[in-house]
Amino acid sequence: MRFLTGAFFALCLALPAHAQDDRDARVAVAKDYVAATMRDMDIQEFIRQLWQPMVQQMAATRQPMSPEQISAIETLFSDHLTQPLTDVMLQQDEIMADIMTLDELTALRDFYTSEHGGSVMRKMPQLAQIQQPMISAVLQKAMPEMMPKIEAITAPD
């Protein structure tokens, strides 16, 4: 019995060390993936996708903006968001390591670094940009019906 108890405690003590080794391996693979994606990422294009719909909406609901105004908005977004968004992207390795297995991270990294995988992934922002107006239209159409229901759900009893 003593032997079994000793073996049990030894196993319990070894598990956290093994878990940390496994997490370290996951973080390492996630760092490889993040590094590859950051090399390919055009952060300014990503930021442009954040402000352009706003500018388009403003132009549609009031007077069109001058090129100087649009340029000033682009500069404002770039100045305020480039570094913070880059930092967020660089921190995703830890998050990925916490939610994905080593096999999943390895598969993702290997897919991204393959010829076709990398090509597909680099086109995903373009796909999102093309779909954005469609998604906005769906929301705009659904909100008049949904808003009274949301108000009913959140109204105090």
XYZ file of C-alpha atoms in Angstrom:
157
model
C 0.000 0.000 0.000
C 2.846 2.368 0.824
C 4.303 1.748 -2.606
C 1.002 2.665 -4.304
C 0.628 5.818 -2.225
C 4.192 6.850 -3.020
C 3.699 6.132 -6.710
C 0.451 8.131 -6.707
C 2.102 11.182 -5.101
C 5.073 10.960 -7.456
C 2.693 10.902 -10.410
C 0.763 13.892 -9.054
C 3.975 15.874 -8.647
C 5.168 14.974 -12.137
C 1.958 16.008 -13.905
C 2.348 19.781 -13.457
C 5.898 19.621 -14.828
C 4.697 17.610 -17.821
C 1.783 20.011 -18.310
C 4.205 22.957 -18.352
C 6.472 21.181 -20.861
C 3.419 20.574 -23.052
C 2.339 24.213 -22.767
C 5.867 25.368 -23.560
C 5.765 23.223 -26.711
C 2.368 24.656 -27.650
C 3.606 28.224 -27.104
C 6.687 27.543 -29.236
C 4.608 26.268 -32.161
C 2.114 29.111 -31.726
C 5.009 31.608 -31.795
C 6.156 30.090 -35.109
C 2.647 30.504 -36.522
C 2.279 34.076 -35.244
C 5.697 35.046 -36.603
C 4.756 33.699 -40.037
C 1.412 35.509 -40.058
C 2.962 38.765 -38.894
C 5.518 38.637 -41.717
C 2.640 38.437 -44.190
C 0.283 40.853 -42.465
C -0.290 44.330 -43.821
C -1.343 46.047 -40.600
C -2.255 49.233 -42.459
C -4.645 47.303 -44.707
C -6.155 45.703 -41.606
C -6.641 49.138 -40.037
C -8.047 50.482 -43.301
C -10.751 47.817 -43.083
C -11.710 49.260 -39.706
C -12.167 52.880 -40.746
C -13.324 52.611 -44.367
C -16.834 51.305 -43.553
C -17.263 54.202 -41.115
C -16.199 56.718 -43.761
C -18.487 55.092 -46.333
C -21.405 55.214 -43.896
C -20.714 58.855 -43.078
C -20.512 59.718 -46.776
C -23.795 57.917 -47.437
C -25.675 59.725 -44.663
C -24.294 63.219 -45.152
C -21.950 65.106 -47.456
C -19.100 63.213 -49.065
C -15.687 63.726 -47.522
C -12.769 65.384 -49.214
C -9.602 63.409 -49.928
C -7.885 65.497 -47.240
C -10.513 64.520 -44.647
C -10.227 60.850 -45.569
C -6.449 61.065 -45.385
C -6.680 62.692 -41.948
C -8.958 59.889 -40.726
C -6.577 57.276 -42.108
C -3.657 58.949 -40.340
C -5.618 59.196 -37.094
C -6.505 55.484 -37.142
C -2.990 54.502 -38.142
C -1.352 56.624 -35.442
C -3.628 55.326 -32.703
C -4.028 51.680 -33.692
C -0.870 50.404 -35.409
C 1.154 49.624 -32.292
C -1.705 48.466 -30.031
C -3.097 46.124 -32.701
C 0.384 44.808 -33.478
C 0.825 44.101 -29.768
C -2.510 42.261 -29.662
C -1.524 40.133 -32.650
C 1.836 39.301 -31.096
C 0.138 38.190 -27.865
C -2.106 35.648 -29.543
C 0.523 32.900 -29.195
C -0.190 32.524 -25.467
C -3.948 32.489 -26.051
C -3.629 29.952 -28.847
C -1.450 27.749 -26.626
C -4.137 27.834 -23.942
C -7.031 26.861 -26.205
C -5.456 24.569 -28.809
C -3.656 21.274 -28.615
C -0.106 20.790 -29.813
C -1.406 18.771 -32.770
C -3.849 21.541 -33.725
C -1.191 24.232 -33.493
C 1.267 22.158 -35.479
C -1.344 21.527 -38.172
C -2.233 25.230 -38.305
C 1.406 26.302 -38.525
C 2.180 23.680 -41.162
C -0.903 24.650 -43.178
C -0.044 28.348 -43.016
C 3.579 27.798 -43.999
C 2.621 25.563 -46.932
C 2.380 27.140 -50.383
C -1.396 26.846 -50.734
C -2.231 27.287 -47.068
C -0.362 30.558 -46.846
C -1.971 31.777 -50.041
C -5.451 30.956 -48.746
C -4.836 32.579 -45.378
C -3.478 35.760 -46.957
C -6.742 36.058 -48.923
C -8.970 35.783 -45.844
C -8.897 39.534 -45.049
C -10.024 40.210 -48.620
C -12.876 37.742 -48.170
C -13.871 39.428 -44.913
C -13.768 42.843 -46.579
C -16.021 41.666 -49.415
C -18.465 40.085 -46.955
C -18.551 43.066 -44.569
C -21.197 45.040 -46.524
C -23.329 41.891 -46.798
C -23.099 41.280 -43.057
C -23.926 44.923 -42.367
C -26.961 44.680 -44.650
C -28.209 41.575 -42.826
C -27.843 43.353 -39.482
C -29.468 46.527 -40.765
C -32.437 44.531 -42.064
C -32.805 42.442 -38.890
C -32.362 45.149 -36.237
C -35.787 46.838 -36.579
C -37.460 43.519 -35.763
C -34.891 42.497 -33.163
C -34.640 45.795 -31.250
C -38.117 45.642 -29.633
C -37.392 42.045 -28.622
C -34.048 43.047 -27.139
C -35.768 45.853 -25.227
C -38.394 43.387 -23.950
C -35.695 40.960 -22.804
C -33.723 43.651 -21.004
C -36.671 45.600 -19.534
C -36.898 45.502 -15.766
C -39.740 43.369 -14.480
